[in-house]
mmCIF file of C-alpha atoms in Angstrom:
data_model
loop_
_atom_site.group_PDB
_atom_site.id
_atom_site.type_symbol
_atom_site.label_atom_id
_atom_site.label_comp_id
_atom_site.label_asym_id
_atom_site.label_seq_id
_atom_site.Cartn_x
_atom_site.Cartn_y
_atom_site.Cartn_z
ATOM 1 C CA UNK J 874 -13.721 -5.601 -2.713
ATOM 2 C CA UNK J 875 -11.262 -8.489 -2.341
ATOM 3 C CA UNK J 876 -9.438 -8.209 1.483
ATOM 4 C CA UNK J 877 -5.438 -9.137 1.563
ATOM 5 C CA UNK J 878 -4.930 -10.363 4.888
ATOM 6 C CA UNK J 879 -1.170 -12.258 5.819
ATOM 7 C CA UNK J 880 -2.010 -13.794 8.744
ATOM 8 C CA UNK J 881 0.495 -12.951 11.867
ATOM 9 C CA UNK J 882 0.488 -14.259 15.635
ATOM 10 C CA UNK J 883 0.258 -11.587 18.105
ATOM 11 C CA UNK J 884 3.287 -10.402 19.696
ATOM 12 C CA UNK J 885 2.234 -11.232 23.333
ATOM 13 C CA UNK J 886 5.016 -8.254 24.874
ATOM 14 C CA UNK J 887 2.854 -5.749 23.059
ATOM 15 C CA UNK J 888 -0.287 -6.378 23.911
ATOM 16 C CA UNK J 889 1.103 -6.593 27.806
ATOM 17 C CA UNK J 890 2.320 -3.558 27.235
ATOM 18 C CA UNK J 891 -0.387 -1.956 26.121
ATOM 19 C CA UNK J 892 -2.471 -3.620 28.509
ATOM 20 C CA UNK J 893 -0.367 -1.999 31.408
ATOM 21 C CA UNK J 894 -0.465 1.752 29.529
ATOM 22 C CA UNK J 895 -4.375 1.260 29.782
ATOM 23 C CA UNK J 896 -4.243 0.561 33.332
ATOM 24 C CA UNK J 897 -2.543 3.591 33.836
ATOM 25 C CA UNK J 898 -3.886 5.686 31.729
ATOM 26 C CA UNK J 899 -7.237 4.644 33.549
ATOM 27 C CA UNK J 900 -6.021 5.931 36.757
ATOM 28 C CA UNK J 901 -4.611 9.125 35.234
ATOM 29 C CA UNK J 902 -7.723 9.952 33.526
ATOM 30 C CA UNK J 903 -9.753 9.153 37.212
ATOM 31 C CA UNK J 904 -7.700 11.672 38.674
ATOM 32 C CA UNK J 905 -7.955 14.601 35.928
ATOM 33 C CA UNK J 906 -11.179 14.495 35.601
ATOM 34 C CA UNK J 907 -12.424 15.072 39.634
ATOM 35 C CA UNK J 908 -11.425 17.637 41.917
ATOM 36 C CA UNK J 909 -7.978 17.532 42.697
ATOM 37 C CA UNK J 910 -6.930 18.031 46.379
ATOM 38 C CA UNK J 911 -3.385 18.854 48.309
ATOM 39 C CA UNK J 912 -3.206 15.295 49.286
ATOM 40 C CA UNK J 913 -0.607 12.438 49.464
ATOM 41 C CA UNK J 914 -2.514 10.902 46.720
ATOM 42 C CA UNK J 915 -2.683 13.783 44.193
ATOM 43 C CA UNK J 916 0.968 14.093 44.610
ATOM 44 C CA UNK J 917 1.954 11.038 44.059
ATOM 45 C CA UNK J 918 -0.771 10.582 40.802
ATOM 46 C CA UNK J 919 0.852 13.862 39.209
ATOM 47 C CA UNK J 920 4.893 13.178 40.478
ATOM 48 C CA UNK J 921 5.235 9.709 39.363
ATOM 49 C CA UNK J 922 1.967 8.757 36.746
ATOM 50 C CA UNK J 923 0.549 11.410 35.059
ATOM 51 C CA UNK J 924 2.114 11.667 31.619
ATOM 52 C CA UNK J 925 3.640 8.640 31.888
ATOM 53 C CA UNK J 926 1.465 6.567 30.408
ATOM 54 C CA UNK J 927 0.268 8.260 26.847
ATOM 55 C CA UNK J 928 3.850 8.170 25.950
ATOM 56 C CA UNK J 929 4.079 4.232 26.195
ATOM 57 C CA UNK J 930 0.646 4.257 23.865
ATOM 58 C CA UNK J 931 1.815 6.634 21.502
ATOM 59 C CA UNK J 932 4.920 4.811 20.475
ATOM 60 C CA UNK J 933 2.916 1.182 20.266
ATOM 61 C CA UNK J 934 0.797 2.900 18.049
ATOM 62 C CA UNK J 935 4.032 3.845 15.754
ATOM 63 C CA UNK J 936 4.548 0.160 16.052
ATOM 64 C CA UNK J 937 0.953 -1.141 14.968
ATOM 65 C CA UNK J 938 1.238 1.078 11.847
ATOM 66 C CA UNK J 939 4.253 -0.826 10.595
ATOM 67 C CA UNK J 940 2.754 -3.967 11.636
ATOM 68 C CA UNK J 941 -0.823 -3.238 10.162
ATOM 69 C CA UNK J 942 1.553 -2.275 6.707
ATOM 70 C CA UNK J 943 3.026 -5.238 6.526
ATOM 71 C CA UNK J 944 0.554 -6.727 4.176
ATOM 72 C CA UNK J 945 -2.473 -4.362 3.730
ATOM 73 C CA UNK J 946 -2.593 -0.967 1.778
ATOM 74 C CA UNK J 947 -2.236 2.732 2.768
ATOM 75 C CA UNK J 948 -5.603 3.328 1.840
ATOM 76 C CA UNK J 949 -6.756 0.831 4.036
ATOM 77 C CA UNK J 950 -4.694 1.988 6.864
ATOM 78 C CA UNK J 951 -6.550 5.664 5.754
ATOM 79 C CA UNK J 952 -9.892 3.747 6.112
ATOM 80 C CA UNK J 953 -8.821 2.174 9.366
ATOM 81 C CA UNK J 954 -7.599 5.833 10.682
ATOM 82 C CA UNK J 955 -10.647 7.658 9.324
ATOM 83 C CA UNK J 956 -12.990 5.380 11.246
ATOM 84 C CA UNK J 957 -11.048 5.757 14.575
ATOM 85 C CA UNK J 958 -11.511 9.300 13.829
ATOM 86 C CA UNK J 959 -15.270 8.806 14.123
ATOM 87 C CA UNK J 960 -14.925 6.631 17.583
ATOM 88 C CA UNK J 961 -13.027 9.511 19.009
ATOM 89 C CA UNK J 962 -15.992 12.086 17.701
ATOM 90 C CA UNK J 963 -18.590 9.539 19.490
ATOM 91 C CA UNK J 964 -16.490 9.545 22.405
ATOM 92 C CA UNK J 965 -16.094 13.543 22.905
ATOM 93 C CA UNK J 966 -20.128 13.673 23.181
ATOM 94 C CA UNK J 967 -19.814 12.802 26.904
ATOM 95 C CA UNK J 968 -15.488 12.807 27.032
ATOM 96 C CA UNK J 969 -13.690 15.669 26.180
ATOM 97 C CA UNK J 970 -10.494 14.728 26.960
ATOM 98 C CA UNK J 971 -10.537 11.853 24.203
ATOM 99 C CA UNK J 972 -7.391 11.120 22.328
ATOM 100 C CA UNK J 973 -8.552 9.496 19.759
ATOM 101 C CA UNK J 974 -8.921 12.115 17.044
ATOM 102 C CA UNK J 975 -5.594 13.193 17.632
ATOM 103 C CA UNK J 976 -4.490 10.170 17.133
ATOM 104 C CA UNK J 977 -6.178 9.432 14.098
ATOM 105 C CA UNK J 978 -4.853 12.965 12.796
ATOM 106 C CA UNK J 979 -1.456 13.044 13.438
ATOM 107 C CA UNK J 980 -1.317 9.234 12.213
ATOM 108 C CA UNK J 981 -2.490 10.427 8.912
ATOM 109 C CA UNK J 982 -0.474 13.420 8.862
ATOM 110 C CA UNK J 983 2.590 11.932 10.530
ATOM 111 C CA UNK J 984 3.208 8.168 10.423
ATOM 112 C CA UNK J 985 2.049 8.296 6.795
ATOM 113 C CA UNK J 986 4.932 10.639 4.873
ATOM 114 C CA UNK J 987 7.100 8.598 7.491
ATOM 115 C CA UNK J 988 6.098 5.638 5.805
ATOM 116 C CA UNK J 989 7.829 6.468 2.244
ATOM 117 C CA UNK J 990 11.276 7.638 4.341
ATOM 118 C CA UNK J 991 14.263 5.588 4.562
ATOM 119 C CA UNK J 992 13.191 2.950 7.684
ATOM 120 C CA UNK J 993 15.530 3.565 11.113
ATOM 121 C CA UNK J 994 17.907 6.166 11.384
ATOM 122 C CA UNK J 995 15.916 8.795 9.876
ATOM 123 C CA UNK J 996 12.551 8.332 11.280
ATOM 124 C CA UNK J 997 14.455 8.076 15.057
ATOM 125 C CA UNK J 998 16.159 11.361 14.504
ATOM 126 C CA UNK J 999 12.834 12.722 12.601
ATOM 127 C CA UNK J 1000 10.938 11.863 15.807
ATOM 128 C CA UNK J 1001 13.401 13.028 18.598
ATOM 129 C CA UNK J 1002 13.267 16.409 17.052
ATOM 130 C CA UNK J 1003 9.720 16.789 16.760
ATOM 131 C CA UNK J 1004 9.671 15.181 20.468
ATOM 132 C CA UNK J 1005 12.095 18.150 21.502
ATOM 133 C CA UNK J 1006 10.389 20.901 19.829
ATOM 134 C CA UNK J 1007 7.573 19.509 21.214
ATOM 135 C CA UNK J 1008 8.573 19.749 24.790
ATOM 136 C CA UNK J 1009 10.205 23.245 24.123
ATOM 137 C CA UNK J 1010 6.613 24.914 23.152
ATOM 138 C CA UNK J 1011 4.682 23.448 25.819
ATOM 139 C CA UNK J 1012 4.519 19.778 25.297
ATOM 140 C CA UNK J 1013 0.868 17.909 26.042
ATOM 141 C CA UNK J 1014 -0.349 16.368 22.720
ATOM 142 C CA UNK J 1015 2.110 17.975 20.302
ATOM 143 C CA UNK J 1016 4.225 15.055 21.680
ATOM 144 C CA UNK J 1017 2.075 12.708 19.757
ATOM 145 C CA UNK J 1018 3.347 12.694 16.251
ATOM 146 C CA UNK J 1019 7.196 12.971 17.494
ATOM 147 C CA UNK J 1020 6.359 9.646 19.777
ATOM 148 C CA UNK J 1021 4.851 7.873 17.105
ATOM 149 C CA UNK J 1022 7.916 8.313 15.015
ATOM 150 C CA UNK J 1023 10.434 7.276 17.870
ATOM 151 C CA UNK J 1024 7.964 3.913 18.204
ATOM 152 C CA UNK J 1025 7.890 3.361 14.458
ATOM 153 C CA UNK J 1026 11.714 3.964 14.350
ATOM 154 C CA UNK J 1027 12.430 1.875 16.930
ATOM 155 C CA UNK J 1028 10.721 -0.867 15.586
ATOM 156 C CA UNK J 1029 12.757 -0.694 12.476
ATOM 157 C CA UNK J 1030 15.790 -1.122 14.208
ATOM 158 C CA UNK J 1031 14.858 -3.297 16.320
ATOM 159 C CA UNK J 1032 17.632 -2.977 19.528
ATOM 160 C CA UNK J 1033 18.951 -6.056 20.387
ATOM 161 C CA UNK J 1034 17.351 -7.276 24.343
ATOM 162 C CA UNK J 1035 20.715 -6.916 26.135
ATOM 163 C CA UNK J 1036 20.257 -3.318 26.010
ATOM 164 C CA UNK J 1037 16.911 -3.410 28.214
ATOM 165 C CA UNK J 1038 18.852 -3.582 31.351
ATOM 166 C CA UNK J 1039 20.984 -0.417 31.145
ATOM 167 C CA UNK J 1040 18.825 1.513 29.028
ATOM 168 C CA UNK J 1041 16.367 0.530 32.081
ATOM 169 C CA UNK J 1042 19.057 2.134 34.435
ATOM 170 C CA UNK J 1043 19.488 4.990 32.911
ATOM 171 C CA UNK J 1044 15.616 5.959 32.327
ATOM 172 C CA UNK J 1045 15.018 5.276 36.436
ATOM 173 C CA UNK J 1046 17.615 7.151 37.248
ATOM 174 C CA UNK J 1047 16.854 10.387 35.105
ATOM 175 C CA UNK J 1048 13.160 10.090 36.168
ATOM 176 C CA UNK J 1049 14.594 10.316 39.643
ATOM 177 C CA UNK J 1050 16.577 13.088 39.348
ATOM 178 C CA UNK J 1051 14.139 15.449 37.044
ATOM 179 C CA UNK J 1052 10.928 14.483 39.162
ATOM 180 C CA UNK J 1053 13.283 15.867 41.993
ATOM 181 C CA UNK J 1054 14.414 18.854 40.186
ATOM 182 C CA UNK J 1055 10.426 19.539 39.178
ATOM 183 C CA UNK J 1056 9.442 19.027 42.944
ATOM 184 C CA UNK J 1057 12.030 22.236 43.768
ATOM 185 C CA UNK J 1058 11.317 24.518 40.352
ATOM 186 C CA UNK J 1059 7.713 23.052 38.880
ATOM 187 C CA UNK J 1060 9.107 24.145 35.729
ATOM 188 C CA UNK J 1061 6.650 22.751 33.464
ATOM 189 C CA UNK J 1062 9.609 21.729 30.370
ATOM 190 C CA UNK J 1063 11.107 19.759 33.360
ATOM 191 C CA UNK J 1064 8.216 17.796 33.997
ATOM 192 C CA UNK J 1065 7.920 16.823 30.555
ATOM 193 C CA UNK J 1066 11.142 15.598 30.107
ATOM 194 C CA UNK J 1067 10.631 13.864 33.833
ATOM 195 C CA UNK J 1068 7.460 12.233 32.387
ATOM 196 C CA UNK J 1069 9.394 11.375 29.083
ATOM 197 C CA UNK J 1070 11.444 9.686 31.132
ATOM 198 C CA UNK J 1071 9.120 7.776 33.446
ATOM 199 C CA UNK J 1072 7.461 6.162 30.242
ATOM 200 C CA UNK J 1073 10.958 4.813 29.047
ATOM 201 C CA UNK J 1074 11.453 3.823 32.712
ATOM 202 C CA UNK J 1075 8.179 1.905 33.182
ATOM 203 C CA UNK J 1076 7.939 0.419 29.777
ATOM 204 C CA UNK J 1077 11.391 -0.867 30.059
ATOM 205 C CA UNK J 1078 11.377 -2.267 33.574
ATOM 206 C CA UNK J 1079 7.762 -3.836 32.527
ATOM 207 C CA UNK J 1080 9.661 -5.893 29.553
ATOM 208 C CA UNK J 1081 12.211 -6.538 32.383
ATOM 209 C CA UNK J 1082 10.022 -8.135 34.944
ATOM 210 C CA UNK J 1083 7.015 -9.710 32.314
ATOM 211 C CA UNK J 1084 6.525 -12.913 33.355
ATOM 212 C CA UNK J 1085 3.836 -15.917 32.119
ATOM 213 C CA UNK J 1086 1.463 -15.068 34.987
ATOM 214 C CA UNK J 1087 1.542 -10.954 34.603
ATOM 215 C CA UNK J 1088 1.511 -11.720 31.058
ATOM 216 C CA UNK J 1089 -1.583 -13.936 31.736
ATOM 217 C CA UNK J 1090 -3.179 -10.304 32.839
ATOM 218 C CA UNK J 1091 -2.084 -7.948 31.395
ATOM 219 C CA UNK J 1092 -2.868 -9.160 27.852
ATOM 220 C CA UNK J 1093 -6.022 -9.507 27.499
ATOM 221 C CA UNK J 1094 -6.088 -5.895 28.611
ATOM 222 C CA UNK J 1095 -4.192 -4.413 25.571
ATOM 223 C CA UNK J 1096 -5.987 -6.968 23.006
ATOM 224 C CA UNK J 1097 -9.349 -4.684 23.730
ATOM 225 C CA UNK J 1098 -7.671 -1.456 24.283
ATOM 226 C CA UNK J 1099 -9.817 0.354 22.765
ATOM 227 C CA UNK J 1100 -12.714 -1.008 24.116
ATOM 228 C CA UNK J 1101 -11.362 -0.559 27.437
ATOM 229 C CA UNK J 1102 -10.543 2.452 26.998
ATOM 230 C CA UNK J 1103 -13.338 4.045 25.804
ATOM 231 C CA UNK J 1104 -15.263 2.288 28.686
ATOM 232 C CA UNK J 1105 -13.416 2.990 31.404
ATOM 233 C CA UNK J 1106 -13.776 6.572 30.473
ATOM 234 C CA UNK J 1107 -17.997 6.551 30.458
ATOM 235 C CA UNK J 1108 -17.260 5.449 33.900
ATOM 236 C CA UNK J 1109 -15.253 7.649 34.710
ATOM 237 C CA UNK J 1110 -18.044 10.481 33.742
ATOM 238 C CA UNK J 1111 -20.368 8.394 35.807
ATOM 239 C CA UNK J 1112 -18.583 7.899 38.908
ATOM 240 C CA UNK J 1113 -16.996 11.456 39.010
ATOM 241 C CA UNK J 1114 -19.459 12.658 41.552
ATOM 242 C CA UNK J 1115 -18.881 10.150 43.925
ATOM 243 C CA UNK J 1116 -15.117 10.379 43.632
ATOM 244 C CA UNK J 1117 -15.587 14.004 44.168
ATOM 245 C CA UNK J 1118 -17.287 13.327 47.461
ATOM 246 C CA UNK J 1119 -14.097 11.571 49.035
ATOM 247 C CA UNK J 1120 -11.792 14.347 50.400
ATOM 248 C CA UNK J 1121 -8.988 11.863 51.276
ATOM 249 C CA UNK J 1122 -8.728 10.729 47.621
ATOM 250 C CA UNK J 1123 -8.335 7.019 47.852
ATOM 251 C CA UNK J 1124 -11.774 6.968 45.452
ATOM 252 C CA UNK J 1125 -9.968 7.762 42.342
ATOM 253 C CA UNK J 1126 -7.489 4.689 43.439
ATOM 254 C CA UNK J 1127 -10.257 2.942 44.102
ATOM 255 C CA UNK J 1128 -12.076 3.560 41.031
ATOM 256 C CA UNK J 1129 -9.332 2.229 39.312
ATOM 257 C CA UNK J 1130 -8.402 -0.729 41.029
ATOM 258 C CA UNK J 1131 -12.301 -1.727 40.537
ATOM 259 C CA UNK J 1132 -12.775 -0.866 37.275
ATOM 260 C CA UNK J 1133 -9.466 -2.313 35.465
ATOM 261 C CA UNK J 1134 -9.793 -5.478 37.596
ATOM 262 C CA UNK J 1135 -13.188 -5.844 36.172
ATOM 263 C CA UNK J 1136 -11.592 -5.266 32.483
ATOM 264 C CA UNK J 1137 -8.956 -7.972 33.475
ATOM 265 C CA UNK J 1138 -11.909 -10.411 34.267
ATOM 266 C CA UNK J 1139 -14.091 -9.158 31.405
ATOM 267 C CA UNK J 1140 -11.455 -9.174 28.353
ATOM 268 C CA UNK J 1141 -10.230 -12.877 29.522
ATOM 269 C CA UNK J 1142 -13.768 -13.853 29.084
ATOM 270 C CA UNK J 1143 -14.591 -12.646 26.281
ATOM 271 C CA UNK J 1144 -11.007 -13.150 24.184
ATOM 272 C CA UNK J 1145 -12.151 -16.818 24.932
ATOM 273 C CA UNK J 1146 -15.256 -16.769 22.921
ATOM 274 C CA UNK J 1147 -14.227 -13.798 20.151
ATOM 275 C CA UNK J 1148 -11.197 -13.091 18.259
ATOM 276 C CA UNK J 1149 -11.624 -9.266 19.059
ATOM 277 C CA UNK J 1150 -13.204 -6.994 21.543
ATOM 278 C CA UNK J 1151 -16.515 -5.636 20.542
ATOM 279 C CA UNK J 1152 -15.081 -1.926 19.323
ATOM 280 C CA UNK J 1153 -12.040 -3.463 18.042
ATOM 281 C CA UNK J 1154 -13.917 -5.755 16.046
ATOM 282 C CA UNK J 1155 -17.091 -2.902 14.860
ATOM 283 C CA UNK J 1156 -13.778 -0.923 14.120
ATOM 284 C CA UNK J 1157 -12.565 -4.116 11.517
ATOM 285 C CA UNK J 1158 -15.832 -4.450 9.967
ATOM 286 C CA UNK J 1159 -16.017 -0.404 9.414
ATOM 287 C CA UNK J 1160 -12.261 -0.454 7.930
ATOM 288 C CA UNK J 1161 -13.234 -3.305 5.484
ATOM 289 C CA UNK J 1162 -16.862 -2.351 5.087
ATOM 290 C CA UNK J 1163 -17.826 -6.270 5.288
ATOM 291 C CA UNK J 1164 -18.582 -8.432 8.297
ATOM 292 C CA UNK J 1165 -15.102 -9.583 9.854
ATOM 293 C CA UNK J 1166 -15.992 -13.223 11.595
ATOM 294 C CA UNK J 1167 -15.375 -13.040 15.253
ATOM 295 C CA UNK J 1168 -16.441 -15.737 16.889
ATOM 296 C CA UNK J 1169 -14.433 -18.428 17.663
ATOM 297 C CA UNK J 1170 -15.715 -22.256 16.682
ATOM 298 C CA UNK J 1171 -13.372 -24.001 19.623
ATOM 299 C CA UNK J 1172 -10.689 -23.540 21.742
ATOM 300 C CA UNK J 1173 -7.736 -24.305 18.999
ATOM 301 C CA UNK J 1174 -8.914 -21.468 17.457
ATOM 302 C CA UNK J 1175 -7.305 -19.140 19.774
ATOM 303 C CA UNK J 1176 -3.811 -19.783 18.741
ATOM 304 C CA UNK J 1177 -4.511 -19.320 15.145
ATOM 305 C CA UNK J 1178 -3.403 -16.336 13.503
ATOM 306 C CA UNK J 1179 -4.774 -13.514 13.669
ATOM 307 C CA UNK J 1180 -4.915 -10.516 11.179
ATOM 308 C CA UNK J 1181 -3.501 -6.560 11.225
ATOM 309 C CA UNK J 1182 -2.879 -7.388 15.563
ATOM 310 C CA UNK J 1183 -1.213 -3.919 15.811
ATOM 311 C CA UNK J 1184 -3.564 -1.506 16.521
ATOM 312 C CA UNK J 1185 -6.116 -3.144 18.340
#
């Protein structure tokens, strides 16, 4: 089988993104998945994180199907879906909150058809109603396939920077006032909408304050998403326990802080010897069904080009 690859540089803003979605979604997934307590901590997890942070995924992984199209096949991007089906079937053996599947299902589903529409307008509008039924039937991961449209669309259209700042403004503010309306009603379609808009809020003001040495972080991170997060969940199963055990609930901070910071360490290290993570690059080999190279010969090779960067 003969492999088209064009060759593209990374786009560094992603990946920092992503890496900072993984963080969070680390710390979200800590706190689910132990015995929650009426403490300061829980509060604050489930008032100003929870939900926050799938949303921010969801719509890079609208983007990375546009920018794994841009030179490679729908039936490779089927292969490439099909085979993160399987990670996210591995995965549910000891996780059962994995998102993988429904990622891999609604992409197929979803961001597919969307792929033959008209590129912008329609696929925003598509998405924000799918986002707003969404919310109106209960929310959770029928938000998916409406986010993954708004991120594809909004790729297409690419806003121009200036608009960062206020859209920034306006986000913070509306997560403001419907995480204060929540805190008086705990009306679940307000907390959706509250979360909805902490995503926008945190992803924005993120692009607002990125700078070289948070890049320099954060990076690495989302480059081995995948590998980080499926790892920092089989911790997560294997510390639960001993998170349990701590009444005052600093653990599941704890956890977190220990376990991404190890990530941090861990993807720098080995980003300077490979061109992809380990499940990012078994995930390659599976969509191609040859032996991607990995390794890299010398330092120079880090700056080339690399291919499909989008979904890692």
């Amino acid at each position: 089988m003969v492999v088209h690859l064009v060759p593209v540089t990374r786009i560094r803003e992603l990946d920092a993104l992503r890496g900072f979605a993984v963080g969070g979604i680390m710390l979200v997934n800590t706190w689910q998945h132990t015995t929650k307590q009426q403490t300061g901590v829980d509060w604050t997890i489930e008032a100003l994180f929870q939900s926050r942070f799938y949303p921010i995924f969801s719509m890079l992984f609208g983007i990375s199907f546009l920018l794994f199209l841009r030179g490679n096949s729908r039936w490779a991007l089927l292969s490439r879906l099909f085979w993160l089906f399987c990670f996210g079937l591995v995965q549910r053996t000891f996780y059962e909150g994995e998102v993988l599947t429904d990622y891999a299902f609604y992409g197929a589903v979803v961001l597919l058809p969307a792929s033959f529409l008209a590129p912008g307008l329609p696929v925003l509008v598509l998405g924000l109603a799918a986002v707003v039924w969404a919310v109106t039937v209960g929310g959770g991961p029928l938000l998916i396939p409406g986010l993954f449209l708004v991120g594809m669309a909004l790729w297409q259209l690419r806003p121009p920077r200036w608009l960062l700042l206020p859209s920034f403004a306006v986000a913070a503010l509306a997560t403001a006032l419907l995480t204060a309306a929540w805190s008086s009603t705990h009306a679940w379609s307000t907390y959706s909408v509250a979360a909805l808009a902490g995503a926008a809020a945190y992803s924005l003001g993120l692009l607002l304050a990125l700078r070289p040495w948070s890049a320099a972080v954060l990076e690495p991170l989302g480059r081995m998403a995948l590998t980080n997060y499926v790892s920092g969940t089989a911790i997560i199963m294997l510390a639960g326990p001993l998170v349990d055990a701590d009444r005052t609930r600093w653990a599941v901070v704890a956890l977190t802080v220990v376990t991404v910071a190890a990530q941090v360490l861990l993807s720098r290290w080995w980003l300077a010897r490979f061109r992809y993570g380990p499940l990012e690059w078994i995930w390659r080999c599976l969509t191609w069904f040859r032996r991607v190279p990995n390794r890299l010969e010398s330092g120079r090779d880090q700056n080339r080009p690399l291919p499909d960067p989008g979904l890692s």
